Amino acid sequence: MKVHVWIFSVFSWFLLVAPEAGFSQISSTFQGVVQPASPYLIPQTVFVGDRGRLVVPLGPVSPDFQPFIVEEVAGKGEHRQGGIPGATKNPEVIIQRIELENREGHARLLIDLVAYTPGLVVLPELAIPELQSRGLSTAGLHVPIASLLDQEGLVLSGPFSPLAIPGTGLLVYGTSIGILALLFGGIGIRFWGKEHLKNLQERLRRRRLIRAMKRLLGNLQKNLGNEAPGEILSRLSKEFRGLLSLFTGMPCQAMDAGELNVLSHLVPQDPERPDTAARAEAGYAIVSGHFLCRVFRRCDTLRFSGIPINQQELLGILEELQGFTDTLARADKEQNLLRLKVKRAA
């Protein structure tokens, strides 16, 4: 039983006495009261050269307790009367101000200091009458001082990557994909779509020339009342023959009217109805060299006969050629659709 009592006494001493061993002199005046809290720093981490405040709670005091303030009057290392005696005995720390305050019946000792060395800095004993008269001393108080140079892990991070403008990624990747698509598309057309591309170019060329023929005939009809019939016949023979040369690939401008009979490629060959009779039944008889031979022979007769040109007869020629171009456009469109059906069926 005595052994248990002895163990309990030792354990109680460690809990109550040992944590305050470093501050026994500070709290010697306030015996018989509740044990005060542990000292703490403001801010919690004080670096070398920064000003910090050590707060030492002393516990409850009587109502007639008188606080005091002692401030350093002179510069570092020099103190006049009324300053802090012994404040510069330790070159590692400078004590700038000491205050004993009464906050709502609880005493606190406030020590403002600046430390110039990292690690655990021990405060010197200061010969301050106000402290000595109350049985207080700063001897034994120590303050942990931190340093940026000694802190492990506090290293400068690498530079951040530059911020991209919103949408830059989409623009870059979209452009790259577009370039690759064009590249592979060009390769595919080069090896597999060359024939299809050639046929498409040919169809577009024929359609463009047919529209040019229609536009020429329309302009000539509008100018019947403004230009001489001879000039209109001359323009018709020259410009329409030039369009026929581009359309057929033959020198129609150098041919006379009789030689136009050889034109046989005005309408594309029908893969299902290749014979001429079938094309005539379909209404394509007008689209032939025989029709052009007859029309331009009449033009030559009117131009070189020396007889005044009848405007109504000239209008009839223009209308016949307008019907020729309309039939040519319809035949070309139908033949293209028929080719497309044949390819799909194959």
Short mmCIF file of C-alpha atoms in Angstrom, two decimals:
data_model
loop_
_atom_site.label_atom_id
_atom_site.label_comp_id
_atom_site.label_asym_id
_atom_site.label_seq_id
_atom_site.Cartn_x
_atom_site.Cartn_y
_atom_site.Cartn_z
CA MET A 1 0.00 0.00 0.00
CA LYS A 2 2.84 2.44 0.80
CA VAL A 3 4.47 1.61 -2.54
CA HIS A 4 1.32 2.66 -4.40
CA VAL A 5 1.13 5.94 -2.49
CA TRP A 6 4.79 6.69 -3.29
CA ILE A 7 4.30 6.02 -7.03
CA PHE A 8 1.22 8.26 -7.10
CA SER A 9 3.15 11.08 -5.39
CA VAL A 10 6.01 10.90 -7.90
CA PHE A 11 3.61 10.87 -10.85
CA SER A 12 1.76 13.91 -9.45
CA TRP A 13 5.06 15.80 -9.12
CA PHE A 14 5.88 15.21 -12.78
CA LEU A 15 2.47 16.43 -13.88
CA LEU A 16 2.33 19.57 -11.72
CA VAL A 17 5.90 20.61 -10.96
CA ALA A 18 8.08 19.48 -13.86
CA PRO A 19 6.31 21.46 -16.69
CA GLU A 20 6.78 24.71 -14.78
CA ALA A 21 10.37 24.12 -13.72
CA GLY A 22 11.66 26.66 -16.20
CA PHE A 23 9.30 29.36 -14.89
CA SER A 24 9.55 28.72 -11.13
CA GLN A 25 11.14 32.10 -10.55
CA ILE A 26 8.45 33.92 -12.57
CA SER A 27 5.58 32.54 -10.55
CA SER A 28 7.23 32.62 -7.13
CA THR A 29 5.11 35.54 -6.00
CA PHE A 30 1.79 33.84 -6.76
CA GLN A 31 1.97 30.81 -4.50
CA GLY A 32 -1.15 28.95 -3.53
CA VAL A 33 -3.16 29.86 -6.67
CA VAL A 34 -4.20 27.89 -9.71
CA GLN A 35 -1.22 27.00 -11.90
CA PRO A 36 -1.08 29.46 -14.88
CA ALA A 37 -0.91 28.45 -18.53
CA SER A 38 2.37 27.91 -20.39
CA PRO A 39 4.16 30.85 -22.05
CA TYR A 40 3.61 31.36 -25.78
CA LEU A 41 4.91 33.51 -28.63
CA ILE A 42 3.10 36.08 -30.78
CA PRO A 43 3.35 35.23 -33.62
CA GLN A 44 3.75 31.51 -33.14
CA THR A 45 6.88 31.45 -35.34
CA VAL A 46 9.41 34.25 -34.97
CA PHE A 47 12.22 34.50 -37.54
CA VAL A 48 15.67 36.01 -37.13
CA GLY A 49 15.49 39.82 -37.13
CA ASP A 50 11.69 39.93 -36.69
CA ARG A 51 10.01 41.40 -33.67
CA GLY A 52 8.17 38.96 -31.41
CA ARG A 53 6.33 39.00 -28.12
CA LEU A 54 6.70 36.41 -25.38
CA VAL A 55 3.57 36.15 -23.22
CA VAL A 56 4.03 34.58 -19.75
CA PRO A 57 0.71 34.04 -17.94
CA LEU A 58 1.10 34.45 -14.15
CA GLY A 59 -2.39 33.53 -12.97
CA PRO A 60 -4.96 35.38 -10.82
CA VAL A 61 -3.91 38.40 -8.76
CA SER A 62 -5.48 40.62 -6.10
CA PRO A 63 -7.56 43.69 -7.08
CA ASP A 64 -4.86 46.09 -5.83
CA PHE A 65 -2.26 44.63 -8.18
CA GLN A 66 -0.34 47.42 -9.93
CA PRO A 67 0.98 46.81 -13.49
CA PHE A 68 4.00 48.58 -14.97
CA ILE A 69 5.76 49.19 -18.32
CA VAL A 70 9.51 49.50 -18.94
CA GLU A 71 10.60 50.53 -22.44
CA GLU A 72 14.03 50.90 -24.01
CA VAL A 73 14.87 54.55 -24.46
CA ALA A 74 18.28 54.45 -26.17
CA GLY A 75 19.43 52.54 -29.22
CA LYS A 76 20.93 49.07 -29.36
CA GLY A 77 23.58 48.64 -26.70
CA GLU A 78 23.00 52.05 -25.02
CA HIS A 79 20.46 52.71 -22.26
CA ARG A 80 19.73 55.84 -20.28
CA GLN A 81 17.95 56.22 -17.01
CA GLY A 82 14.49 54.70 -17.23
CA GLY A 83 15.57 52.14 -19.83
CA ILE A 84 15.94 48.36 -19.48
CA PRO A 85 19.08 47.61 -17.45
CA GLY A 86 21.00 44.61 -18.73
CA ALA A 87 18.89 44.34 -21.89
CA THR A 88 21.99 44.07 -24.12
CA LYS A 89 24.09 41.66 -22.08
CA ASN A 90 23.14 38.91 -24.51
CA PRO A 91 24.07 39.98 -28.09
CA GLU A 92 21.81 37.24 -29.49
CA VAL A 93 18.60 38.94 -28.36
CA ILE A 94 17.49 42.53 -27.82
CA ILE A 95 14.67 43.14 -25.32
CA GLN A 96 12.81 46.28 -26.35
CA ARG A 97 9.93 46.40 -23.92
CA ILE A 98 8.62 44.66 -20.77
CA GLU A 99 5.10 45.02 -19.44
CA LEU A 100 3.36 43.49 -16.47
CA GLU A 101 -0.38 43.79 -17.09
CA ASN A 102 -3.56 42.95 -15.24
CA ARG A 103 -6.19 41.62 -17.61
CA GLU A 104 -9.48 40.97 -15.85
CA GLY A 105 -7.81 39.81 -12.66
CA HIS A 106 -5.10 37.71 -14.33
CA ALA A 107 -1.49 38.87 -14.56
CA ARG A 108 0.64 38.49 -17.67
CA LEU A 109 4.26 39.36 -18.35
CA LEU A 110 4.78 40.66 -21.90
CA ILE A 111 8.33 40.74 -23.29
CA ASP A 112 8.93 42.33 -26.72
CA LEU A 113 12.19 41.15 -28.24
CA VAL A 114 14.20 40.82 -31.46
CA ALA A 115 16.58 37.85 -31.86
CA TYR A 116 19.57 37.78 -34.20
CA THR A 117 20.46 34.08 -34.05
CA PRO A 118 18.35 31.00 -34.81
CA GLY A 119 17.66 28.21 -32.39
CA LEU A 120 16.69 28.24 -28.72
CA VAL A 121 17.64 31.66 -27.37
CA VAL A 122 17.84 32.06 -23.56
CA LEU A 123 16.75 35.43 -22.18
CA PRO A 124 19.20 37.18 -19.83
CA GLU A 125 18.37 38.11 -16.26
CA LEU A 126 17.36 41.78 -16.21
CA ALA A 127 17.95 44.01 -13.18
CA ILE A 128 14.53 45.67 -13.21
CA PRO A 129 13.41 46.91 -9.80
CA GLU A 130 9.74 46.46 -10.68
CA LEU A 131 10.32 42.76 -11.32
CA GLN A 132 12.67 42.25 -8.39
CA SER A 133 10.23 43.89 -5.96
CA ARG A 134 7.62 41.31 -6.93
CA GLY A 135 10.07 38.42 -6.83
CA LEU A 136 10.02 37.94 -10.61
CA SER A 137 12.93 37.24 -12.94
CA THR A 138 13.44 36.58 -16.66
CA ALA A 139 16.34 34.20 -16.08
CA GLY A 140 15.69 30.77 -17.56
CA LEU A 141 13.10 31.88 -20.09
CA HIS A 142 13.93 30.69 -23.58
CA VAL A 143 12.47 31.49 -27.00
CA PRO A 144 12.67 29.34 -30.16
CA ILE A 145 13.79 31.47 -33.13
CA ALA A 146 13.35 30.19 -36.67
CA SER A 147 15.42 30.95 -39.77
CA LEU A 148 14.49 30.70 -43.43
CA LEU A 149 18.00 29.46 -44.23
CA ASP A 150 17.78 26.56 -41.80
CA GLN A 151 14.22 25.48 -42.61
CA GLU A 152 14.27 22.19 -44.52
CA GLY A 153 11.82 22.00 -47.34
CA LEU A 154 11.49 25.78 -47.66
CA VAL A 155 13.02 25.97 -51.13
CA LEU A 156 11.99 28.09 -54.06
CA SER A 157 9.72 26.29 -56.46
CA GLY A 158 10.43 26.20 -60.16
CA PRO A 159 8.84 28.74 -62.47
CA PHE A 160 5.25 28.06 -63.46
CA SER A 161 4.53 27.34 -67.07
CA PRO A 162 3.10 30.36 -68.92
CA LEU A 163 -0.65 30.67 -68.90
CA ALA A 164 -2.24 29.87 -72.25
CA ILE A 165 -4.94 32.06 -73.74
CA PRO A 166 -8.36 30.36 -73.47
CA GLY A 167 -9.01 28.38 -76.62
CA THR A 168 -5.33 28.01 -77.56
CA GLY A 169 -5.36 24.25 -77.03
CA LEU A 170 -8.44 23.84 -79.21
CA LEU A 171 -6.88 26.02 -81.90
CA VAL A 172 -3.56 24.14 -81.89
CA TYR A 173 -5.04 20.64 -81.83
CA GLY A 174 -7.78 21.57 -84.29
CA THR A 175 -5.25 22.98 -86.74
CA SER A 176 -3.05 19.90 -86.42
CA ILE A 177 -5.98 17.55 -87.02
CA GLY A 178 -7.10 19.65 -89.98
CA ILE A 179 -3.63 19.52 -91.56
CA LEU A 180 -3.45 15.75 -91.08
CA ALA A 181 -6.94 15.31 -92.55
CA LEU A 182 -5.98 17.36 -95.62
CA LEU A 183 -2.75 15.39 -96.00
CA PHE A 184 -4.40 11.96 -95.83
CA GLY A 185 -7.30 13.19 -97.97
CA GLY A 186 -4.87 14.37 -100.64
CA ILE A 187 -3.09 11.02 -100.59
CA GLY A 188 -6.41 9.19 -100.87
CA ILE A 189 -7.54 11.33 -103.79
CA ARG A 190 -4.17 10.87 -105.47
CA PHE A 191 -4.40 7.06 -105.46
CA TRP A 192 -8.12 6.22 -105.27
CA GLY A 193 -10.12 9.31 -106.29
CA LYS A 194 -8.17 10.58 -109.27
CA GLU A 195 -10.69 9.26 -111.80
CA HIS A 196 -13.67 10.56 -109.82
CA LEU A 197 -12.02 13.97 -109.48
CA LYS A 198 -11.33 14.07 -113.19
CA ASN A 199 -14.98 13.32 -114.01
CA LEU A 200 -16.12 16.00 -111.56
CA GLN A 201 -13.86 18.59 -113.16
CA GLU A 202 -15.19 17.69 -116.59
CA ARG A 203 -18.82 18.02 -115.50
CA LEU A 204 -18.12 21.40 -113.91
CA ARG A 205 -16.35 22.60 -117.05
CA ARG A 206 -19.28 21.62 -119.32
CA ARG A 207 -21.80 23.25 -116.97
CA ARG A 208 -19.80 26.47 -116.86
CA LEU A 209 -19.59 26.65 -120.68
CA ILE A 210 -23.33 25.99 -121.08
CA ARG A 211 -24.09 28.89 -118.73
CA ALA A 212 -21.73 31.10 -120.76
CA MET A 213 -23.66 30.20 -123.98
CA LYS A 214 -26.96 31.12 -122.34
CA ARG A 215 -25.57 34.39 -121.07
CA LEU A 216 -24.21 35.29 -124.52
CA LEU A 217 -27.55 34.61 -126.28
CA GLY A 218 -29.43 36.61 -123.65
CA ASN A 219 -27.15 39.62 -124.09
CA LEU A 220 -27.51 39.50 -127.88
CA GLN A 221 -31.31 39.40 -127.63
CA LYS A 222 -31.26 42.46 -125.35
CA ASN A 223 -29.05 44.36 -127.82
CA LEU A 224 -31.25 43.75 -130.87
CA GLY A 225 -32.66 47.26 -130.72
CA ASN A 226 -29.34 48.96 -129.88
CA GLU A 227 -26.86 47.31 -132.27
CA ALA A 228 -26.92 46.68 -135.99
CA PRO A 229 -28.07 43.17 -136.99
CA GLY A 230 -24.80 42.65 -138.87
CA GLU A 231 -22.74 43.27 -135.73
CA ILE A 232 -24.94 40.92 -133.72
CA LEU A 233 -24.52 38.17 -136.34
CA SER A 234 -20.75 38.75 -136.35
CA ARG A 235 -20.56 38.50 -132.52
CA LEU A 236 -22.81 35.42 -132.54
CA SER A 237 -20.67 33.61 -135.12
CA LYS A 238 -17.41 34.50 -133.43
CA GLU A 239 -18.21 34.14 -129.72
CA PHE A 240 -20.61 31.19 -129.91
CA ARG A 241 -18.16 29.25 -132.12
CA GLY A 242 -15.44 30.02 -129.54
CA LEU A 243 -17.56 28.51 -126.74
CA LEU A 244 -18.27 25.47 -128.93
CA SER A 245 -14.51 25.04 -129.44
CA LEU A 246 -13.97 24.95 -125.65
CA PHE A 247 -16.97 22.64 -125.19
CA THR A 248 -16.04 20.06 -127.83
CA GLY A 249 -12.27 20.45 -127.95
CA MET A 250 -12.39 21.03 -131.72
CA PRO A 251 -11.46 24.22 -133.69
CA CYS A 252 -15.01 25.32 -134.41
CA GLN A 253 -13.91 28.92 -135.13
CA ALA A 254 -11.86 27.76 -138.14
CA MET A 255 -14.62 25.51 -139.52
CA ASP A 256 -17.19 26.52 -142.08
CA ALA A 257 -20.83 25.65 -141.63
CA GLY A 258 -20.53 22.34 -143.50
CA GLU A 259 -17.67 21.15 -141.32
CA LEU A 260 -19.77 21.50 -138.17
CA ASN A 261 -21.50 18.24 -139.17
CA VAL A 262 -18.58 16.30 -137.68
CA LEU A 263 -19.42 17.46 -134.12
CA SER A 264 -20.58 14.29 -132.41
CA HIS A 265 -19.60 14.76 -128.73
CA LEU A 266 -22.08 17.44 -127.72
CA VAL A 267 -24.10 15.04 -125.53
CA PRO A 268 -22.30 12.48 -123.31
CA GLN A 269 -22.70 8.88 -124.37
CA ASP A 270 -25.59 7.13 -122.64
CA PRO A 271 -24.26 3.88 -121.11
CA GLU A 272 -27.70 2.21 -121.33
CA ARG A 273 -28.91 3.80 -124.63
CA PRO A 274 -25.78 4.29 -126.76
CA ASP A 275 -27.48 4.38 -130.15
CA THR A 276 -28.28 7.64 -131.92
CA ALA A 277 -31.93 6.72 -132.50
CA ALA A 278 -32.50 6.32 -128.78
CA ARG A 279 -31.03 9.76 -128.14
CA ALA A 280 -33.26 11.25 -130.83
CA GLU A 281 -36.31 9.68 -129.16
CA ALA A 282 -35.25 11.28 -125.88
CA GLY A 283 -35.43 14.75 -127.50
CA TYR A 284 -31.70 15.24 -128.03
CA ALA A 285 -31.83 15.44 -131.87
CA ILE A 286 -31.38 19.19 -131.71
CA VAL A 287 -28.08 18.75 -129.89
CA SER A 288 -26.09 17.69 -132.93
CA GLY A 289 -23.65 18.91 -135.55
CA HIS A 290 -26.38 18.81 -138.21
CA PHE A 291 -28.42 21.38 -136.28
CA LEU A 292 -25.44 23.68 -135.83
CA CYS A 293 -24.53 23.29 -139.53
CA ARG A 294 -28.00 24.43 -140.58
CA VAL A 295 -28.13 27.40 -138.19
CA PHE A 296 -24.68 28.80 -138.98
CA ARG A 297 -25.22 28.33 -142.73
CA ARG A 298 -28.20 30.64 -142.41
CA CYS A 299 -26.03 33.08 -140.46
CA ASP A 300 -23.39 33.09 -143.17
CA THR A 301 -26.03 33.60 -145.84
CA LEU A 302 -27.46 36.63 -144.03
CA ARG A 303 -24.01 38.11 -143.37
CA PHE A 304 -22.52 37.80 -146.86
CA SER A 305 -25.55 38.02 -149.18
CA GLY A 306 -25.58 41.81 -149.20
CA ILE A 307 -29.31 41.85 -148.48
CA PRO A 308 -30.54 43.80 -145.43
CA ILE A 309 -30.88 41.50 -142.45
CA ASN A 310 -34.41 40.90 -141.22
CA GLN A 311 -34.54 41.46 -137.46
CA GLN A 312 -37.27 38.86 -136.99
CA GLU A 313 -35.21 36.25 -138.78
CA LEU A 314 -32.23 37.13 -136.59
CA LEU A 315 -34.41 36.77 -133.49
CA GLY A 316 -35.52 33.35 -134.73
CA ILE A 317 -31.87 32.22 -135.01
CA LEU A 318 -31.17 33.37 -131.47
CA GLU A 319 -34.24 31.54 -130.17
CA GLU A 320 -33.20 28.33 -131.95
CA LEU A 321 -29.77 28.51 -130.38
CA GLN A 322 -31.40 29.25 -126.99
CA GLY A 323 -33.40 26.03 -127.39
CA PHE A 324 -30.15 24.27 -128.31
CA THR A 325 -28.45 25.39 -125.09
CA ASP A 326 -31.49 24.51 -122.94
CA THR A 327 -31.61 20.99 -124.41
CA LEU A 328 -27.84 20.64 -124.02
CA ALA A 329 -28.08 21.60 -120.32
CA ARG A 330 -30.95 19.15 -119.71
CA ALA A 331 -29.17 16.34 -121.54
CA ASP A 332 -25.97 16.95 -119.63
CA LYS A 333 -27.81 16.91 -116.30
CA GLU A 334 -29.70 13.71 -117.12
CA GLN A 335 -26.57 11.96 -118.30
CA ASN A 336 -24.78 12.86 -115.06
CA LEU A 337 -27.63 11.45 -112.98
CA LEU A 338 -27.67 8.28 -115.07
CA ARG A 339 -23.93 7.78 -114.57
CA LEU A 340 -24.39 8.18 -110.83
CA LYS A 341 -27.11 5.50 -110.78
CA VAL A 342 -24.93 3.11 -112.78
CA LYS A 343 -22.02 3.58 -110.33
CA ARG A 344 -24.26 2.97 -107.33
CA ALA A 345 -25.69 -0.17 -108.92
CA ALA A 346 -22.19 -1.44 -109.61
#
